[in-house]
mmCIF file of C-alpha atoms in Angstrom:
data_model
loop_
_atom_site.group_PDB
_atom_site.id
_atom_site.type_symbol
_atom_site.label_atom_id
_atom_site.label_comp_id
_atom_site.label_asym_id
_atom_site.label_seq_id
_atom_site.Cartn_x
_atom_site.Cartn_y
_atom_site.Cartn_z
ATOM 1 C CA UNK V 54 -24.874 1.758 8.426
ATOM 2 C CA UNK V 55 -22.307 2.883 5.923
ATOM 3 C CA UNK V 56 -19.114 1.161 4.897
ATOM 4 C CA UNK V 57 -16.465 1.303 2.225
ATOM 5 C CA UNK V 58 -14.552 -1.529 0.584
ATOM 6 C CA UNK V 59 -11.383 -0.898 -1.369
ATOM 7 C CA UNK V 60 -10.335 -3.871 -3.478
ATOM 8 C CA UNK V 61 -6.592 -4.322 -3.581
ATOM 9 C CA UNK V 62 -4.411 -3.041 -0.768
ATOM 10 C CA UNK V 63 -1.538 -2.604 -3.232
ATOM 11 C CA UNK V 64 -1.661 -1.622 -6.892
ATOM 12 C CA UNK V 65 1.402 -1.307 -9.091
ATOM 13 C CA UNK V 66 1.437 0.368 -12.492
ATOM 14 C CA UNK V 67 4.085 1.569 -14.889
ATOM 15 C CA UNK V 68 4.618 5.250 -15.452
ATOM 16 C CA UNK V 69 2.267 6.385 -18.187
ATOM 17 C CA UNK V 70 -0.182 3.531 -17.656
ATOM 18 C CA UNK V 71 -3.808 3.780 -16.618
ATOM 19 C CA UNK V 72 -4.513 3.980 -12.899
ATOM 20 C CA UNK V 73 -7.665 2.277 -11.602
ATOM 21 C CA UNK V 74 -8.360 2.128 -7.877
ATOM 22 C CA UNK V 75 -11.582 0.415 -6.869
ATOM 23 C CA UNK V 76 -14.069 1.518 -4.257
ATOM 24 C CA UNK V 77 -17.458 0.066 -3.401
ATOM 25 C CA UNK V 78 -19.732 1.469 -0.759
ATOM 26 C CA UNK V 79 -22.772 0.411 1.141
ATOM 27 C CA UNK V 80 -25.205 3.027 2.263
ATOM 28 C CA UNK V 81 -28.877 3.022 3.078
ATOM 29 C CA UNK V 82 -29.264 6.550 1.771
ATOM 30 C CA UNK V 83 -27.712 8.419 -1.151
ATOM 31 C CA UNK V 84 -24.158 8.985 -0.038
ATOM 32 C CA UNK V 85 -21.525 11.606 -0.397
ATOM 33 C CA UNK V 86 -18.294 10.032 -1.604
ATOM 34 C CA UNK V 87 -14.711 11.178 -1.412
ATOM 35 C CA UNK V 88 -11.250 10.154 -2.471
ATOM 36 C CA UNK V 89 -8.314 11.281 -0.354
ATOM 37 C CA UNK V 90 -4.587 10.853 -0.983
ATOM 38 C CA UNK V 91 -1.999 10.407 1.738
ATOM 39 C CA UNK V 92 1.693 10.869 1.069
ATOM 40 C CA UNK V 93 4.200 9.361 3.524
ATOM 41 C CA UNK V 94 4.086 11.025 6.923
ATOM 42 C CA UNK V 95 1.413 13.446 5.761
ATOM 43 C CA UNK V 96 -2.241 13.985 6.490
ATOM 44 C CA UNK V 97 -5.027 13.272 4.036
ATOM 45 C CA UNK V 98 -5.596 15.579 1.081
ATOM 46 C CA UNK V 99 -8.876 15.672 -0.805
ATOM 47 C CA UNK V 100 -8.624 14.552 -4.436
ATOM 48 C CA UNK V 101 -12.282 14.811 -5.378
ATOM 49 C CA UNK V 102 -15.792 14.453 -4.043
ATOM 50 C CA UNK V 103 -19.260 13.435 -5.218
ATOM 51 C CA UNK V 104 -22.134 15.319 -3.618
ATOM 52 C CA UNK V 105 -25.148 14.436 -5.788
ATOM 53 C CA UNK V 106 -24.240 16.581 -8.758
ATOM 54 C CA UNK V 107 -22.599 15.197 -11.904
ATOM 55 C CA UNK V 108 -21.792 11.498 -11.649
ATOM 56 C CA UNK V 109 -18.387 11.954 -13.301
ATOM 57 C CA UNK V 110 -16.241 13.985 -10.957
ATOM 58 C CA UNK V 111 -12.926 15.543 -11.884
ATOM 59 C CA UNK V 112 -10.371 16.216 -9.202
ATOM 60 C CA UNK V 113 -6.854 17.467 -8.758
ATOM 61 C CA UNK V 114 -3.727 16.026 -10.363
ATOM 62 C CA UNK V 115 -5.677 14.593 -13.319
ATOM 63 C CA UNK V 116 -7.744 12.137 -11.291
ATOM 64 C CA UNK V 117 -11.428 11.503 -11.821
ATOM 65 C CA UNK V 118 -14.068 9.165 -10.454
ATOM 66 C CA UNK V 119 -17.485 8.033 -11.590
ATOM 67 C CA UNK V 120 -20.395 7.415 -9.258
ATOM 68 C CA UNK V 121 -22.347 4.362 -10.377
ATOM 69 C CA UNK V 122 -25.377 3.838 -8.209
ATOM 70 C CA UNK V 123 -26.328 0.540 -9.832
ATOM 71 C CA UNK V 124 -22.919 -0.885 -8.988
ATOM 72 C CA UNK V 125 -22.511 1.016 -5.690
ATOM 73 C CA UNK V 126 -19.077 1.970 -6.912
ATOM 74 C CA UNK V 127 -16.905 5.061 -7.014
ATOM 75 C CA UNK V 128 -13.708 3.952 -8.735
ATOM 76 C CA UNK V 129 -10.794 6.368 -9.103
ATOM 77 C CA UNK V 130 -8.982 6.634 -12.426
ATOM 78 C CA UNK V 131 -6.184 8.541 -14.076
ATOM 79 C CA UNK V 132 -5.266 8.026 -17.741
ATOM 80 C CA UNK V 133 -1.498 8.259 -17.288
ATOM 81 C CA UNK V 134 0.370 7.620 -14.046
ATOM 82 C CA UNK V 135 3.245 9.798 -12.884
ATOM 83 C CA UNK V 136 5.918 8.891 -10.387
ATOM 84 C CA UNK V 137 4.572 11.573 -8.074
ATOM 85 C CA UNK V 138 1.245 9.714 -7.863
ATOM 86 C CA UNK V 139 2.848 7.056 -5.671
ATOM 87 C CA UNK V 140 0.946 7.348 -2.397
ATOM 88 C CA UNK V 141 -1.883 5.751 -0.459
ATOM 89 C CA UNK V 142 -5.433 6.451 -1.550
ATOM 90 C CA UNK V 143 -8.502 6.295 0.641
ATOM 91 C CA UNK V 144 -12.110 6.191 -0.405
ATOM 92 C CA UNK V 145 -14.618 7.574 2.083
ATOM 93 C CA UNK V 146 -18.365 7.876 2.427
ATOM 94 C CA UNK V 147 -20.273 10.383 4.479
ATOM 95 C CA UNK V 148 -23.858 10.967 5.473
ATOM 96 C CA UNK V 149 -25.481 14.087 4.073
ATOM 97 C CA UNK V 150 -24.698 16.060 7.222
ATOM 98 C CA UNK V 151 -20.971 15.129 7.144
ATOM 99 C CA UNK V 152 -21.192 14.057 10.748
ATOM 100 C CA UNK V 153 -18.942 11.108 10.148
ATOM 101 C CA UNK V 154 -16.632 9.986 7.369
ATOM 102 C CA UNK V 155 -16.209 6.245 6.940
ATOM 103 C CA UNK V 156 -12.922 5.328 5.303
ATOM 104 C CA UNK V 157 -11.838 2.279 3.397
ATOM 105 C CA UNK V 158 -8.656 0.499 4.379
ATOM 106 C CA UNK V 159 -6.671 2.241 1.658
ATOM 107 C CA UNK V 160 -4.823 1.273 -1.516
ATOM 108 C CA UNK V 161 -1.121 1.884 -1.884
ATOM 109 C CA UNK V 162 -0.238 2.889 -5.419
ATOM 110 C CA UNK V 163 3.253 2.097 -6.646
ATOM 111 C CA UNK V 164 4.414 3.642 -9.917
ATOM 112 C CA UNK V 165 7.279 1.910 -11.689
ATOM 113 C CA UNK V 166 9.655 3.804 -13.967
ATOM 114 C CA UNK R 162 -3.907 30.584 5.305
ATOM 115 C CA UNK R 163 -2.470 27.910 7.573
ATOM 116 C CA UNK R 164 -4.095 24.529 7.470
ATOM 117 C CA UNK R 165 -4.914 22.296 10.394
ATOM 118 C CA UNK R 166 -1.887 22.260 12.682
ATOM 119 C CA UNK R 167 -1.118 19.323 14.931
ATOM 120 C CA UNK R 168 1.636 18.812 17.442
ATOM 121 C CA UNK R 169 3.754 16.995 18.182
ATOM 122 C CA UNK R 170 4.413 15.213 14.896
ATOM 123 C CA UNK R 171 5.953 12.236 16.616
ATOM 124 C CA UNK R 172 5.788 10.910 20.161
ATOM 125 C CA UNK R 173 7.392 7.874 21.736
ATOM 126 C CA UNK R 174 6.337 6.954 25.248
ATOM 127 C CA UNK R 175 6.487 3.990 27.541
ATOM 128 C CA UNK R 176 3.297 2.122 28.290
ATOM 129 C CA UNK R 177 1.299 3.364 31.255
ATOM 130 C CA UNK R 178 2.532 6.916 30.688
ATOM 131 C CA UNK R 179 0.182 9.753 29.761
ATOM 132 C CA UNK R 180 0.304 11.555 26.427
ATOM 133 C CA UNK R 181 -1.484 14.509 24.883
ATOM 134 C CA UNK R 182 -1.996 15.697 21.339
ATOM 135 C CA UNK R 183 -2.909 19.188 20.284
ATOM 136 C CA UNK R 184 -4.862 20.449 17.283
ATOM 137 C CA UNK R 185 -5.309 23.989 15.998
ATOM 138 C CA UNK R 186 -8.111 24.146 13.420
ATOM 139 C CA UNK R 187 -8.507 26.342 10.398
ATOM 140 C CA UNK R 188 -10.051 29.627 11.446
ATOM 141 C CA UNK R 189 -13.839 29.532 11.284
ATOM 142 C CA UNK R 190 -14.108 25.751 11.156
ATOM 143 C CA UNK R 191 -16.711 24.864 13.739
ATOM 144 C CA UNK R 192 -16.563 21.110 13.270
ATOM 145 C CA UNK R 193 -13.520 19.256 14.574
ATOM 146 C CA UNK R 194 -12.845 15.537 14.322
ATOM 147 C CA UNK R 195 -10.238 13.332 15.952
ATOM 148 C CA UNK R 196 -9.445 10.177 14.018
ATOM 149 C CA UNK R 197 -7.139 7.267 14.795
ATOM 150 C CA UNK R 198 -5.349 5.525 11.947
ATOM 151 C CA UNK R 199 -3.832 2.166 12.718
ATOM 152 C CA UNK R 200 -1.075 0.853 10.518
ATOM 153 C CA UNK R 201 -2.409 -0.352 7.195
ATOM 154 C CA UNK R 202 -5.928 0.854 7.863
ATOM 155 C CA UNK R 203 -8.106 3.823 7.142
ATOM 156 C CA UNK R 204 -8.850 6.478 9.762
ATOM 157 C CA UNK R 205 -11.580 5.759 12.300
ATOM 158 C CA UNK R 206 -13.511 8.463 14.105
ATOM 159 C CA UNK R 207 -12.873 8.892 17.817
ATOM 160 C CA UNK R 208 -14.807 12.062 18.557
ATOM 161 C CA UNK R 209 -16.520 14.942 16.787
ATOM 162 C CA UNK R 210 -17.006 18.466 18.109
ATOM 163 C CA UNK R 211 -19.422 21.127 16.989
ATOM 164 C CA UNK R 212 -17.873 24.251 18.444
ATOM 165 C CA UNK R 213 -17.065 23.325 22.056
ATOM 166 C CA UNK R 214 -19.613 20.520 22.321
ATOM 167 C CA UNK R 215 -18.638 16.877 21.857
ATOM 168 C CA UNK R 216 -21.606 15.677 19.811
ATOM 169 C CA UNK R 217 -20.328 12.202 18.996
ATOM 170 C CA UNK R 218 -17.904 10.430 21.308
ATOM 171 C CA UNK R 219 -19.394 6.978 20.916
ATOM 172 C CA UNK R 220 -16.129 5.540 19.587
ATOM 173 C CA UNK R 221 -13.886 7.126 22.203
ATOM 174 C CA UNK R 222 -12.541 4.622 24.769
ATOM 175 C CA UNK R 223 -13.546 6.676 27.746
ATOM 176 C CA UNK R 224 -11.681 4.646 30.330
ATOM 177 C CA UNK R 225 -8.385 6.049 29.118
ATOM 178 C CA UNK R 226 -9.093 8.641 26.433
ATOM 179 C CA UNK R 227 -10.342 12.157 26.983
ATOM 180 C CA UNK R 228 -10.682 15.205 24.802
ATOM 181 C CA UNK R 229 -11.553 18.824 25.162
ATOM 182 C CA UNK R 230 -12.116 21.812 22.940
ATOM 183 C CA UNK R 231 -12.014 24.926 25.021
ATOM 184 C CA UNK R 232 -13.740 27.967 23.522
ATOM 185 C CA UNK R 233 -14.525 25.958 20.432
ATOM 186 C CA UNK R 234 -11.121 26.479 18.851
ATOM 187 C CA UNK R 235 -8.055 24.403 19.797
ATOM 188 C CA UNK R 236 -8.520 20.839 20.918
ATOM 189 C CA UNK R 237 -6.483 18.340 22.892
ATOM 190 C CA UNK R 238 -6.743 14.580 22.956
ATOM 191 C CA UNK R 239 -5.290 12.752 25.932
ATOM 192 C CA UNK R 240 -4.520 9.146 26.704
ATOM 193 C CA UNK R 241 -3.860 8.079 30.259
ATOM 194 C CA UNK R 242 -2.444 5.547 30.704
ATOM 195 C CA UNK R 243 -1.220 4.587 27.253
ATOM 196 C CA UNK R 244 -1.200 0.957 26.161
ATOM 197 C CA UNK R 245 0.848 -0.764 23.476
ATOM 198 C CA UNK R 246 -2.238 -1.013 21.273
ATOM 199 C CA UNK R 247 -2.600 2.754 21.222
ATOM 200 C CA UNK R 248 0.322 3.038 18.811
ATOM 201 C CA UNK R 249 -1.172 4.728 15.756
ATOM 202 C CA UNK R 250 -1.396 8.018 13.914
ATOM 203 C CA UNK R 251 -3.862 10.438 15.463
ATOM 204 C CA UNK R 252 -5.386 12.773 12.910
ATOM 205 C CA UNK R 253 -7.293 15.964 13.500
ATOM 206 C CA UNK R 254 -9.658 17.265 10.823
ATOM 207 C CA UNK R 255 -11.863 20.331 10.648
ATOM 208 C CA UNK R 256 -14.709 21.556 8.476
ATOM 209 C CA UNK R 257 -16.622 24.785 8.125
ATOM 210 C CA UNK R 258 -20.432 24.714 8.064
ATOM 211 C CA UNK R 259 -20.676 25.743 4.402
ATOM 212 C CA UNK R 260 -18.299 23.170 3.032
ATOM 213 C CA UNK R 261 -18.481 19.448 2.398
ATOM 214 C CA UNK R 262 -14.737 18.948 2.700
ATOM 215 C CA UNK R 263 -12.879 17.994 5.846
ATOM 216 C CA UNK R 264 -9.309 19.279 6.033
ATOM 217 C CA UNK R 265 -6.803 17.061 7.771
ATOM 218 C CA UNK R 266 -3.695 17.879 9.740
ATOM 219 C CA UNK R 267 -0.458 15.982 9.280
ATOM 220 C CA UNK R 268 -1.165 13.825 12.289
ATOM 221 C CA UNK R 269 0.729 12.740 15.378
ATOM 222 C CA UNK R 270 2.444 9.385 15.136
ATOM 223 C CA UNK R 271 2.364 7.761 18.567
ATOM 224 C CA UNK R 272 4.590 4.833 19.434
ATOM 225 C CA UNK R 273 4.035 3.139 22.772
ATOM 226 C CA UNK R 274 6.911 0.912 23.862
#
């Protein structure tokens, strides 16, 4: 069985500060991992994905994530937060056939001026 | 190219009434997912289609929920009768066979009163 745990349902940072959103997964097989962003009243938009290539993955809007097998983690980072980054972020894991995506419960990012 | 289109965006109904949601996938996307997102939680899979075949409906509450995907293109999700606990956002996502990414629609926010 696969599952995703996102530590911290709410994270608040100042504009310009480092963003770190945590994601840990459990999977019996090498997983595919994703980060999605959801703006208010919108669907989910893919930020980045890990599919067994480079462990450091760069995505859109300056975000990146590092797959660490030993820690079963896939934390999302951005060096400098912008006001427009305020949204909810979901980590997801999929089997290799993408039959099902398992989502974490989400982390709401608040960016203070 | 248009993304995944869902309608309606919002729906308010009284309990015990029927309701239907519609999804138009991205052209060429054979795989279609319906997800339910409860408030403060990540999306959870209800049903997955490969073309017109429902290949995973294990999480669909079949006593009141039904879905169809005629001709392997558009899909509808129906609830009859609706219960208060069905209030959620219903998300449709689609994927083409050559891609690892699932594209999400904006969702239908259902409120059952």
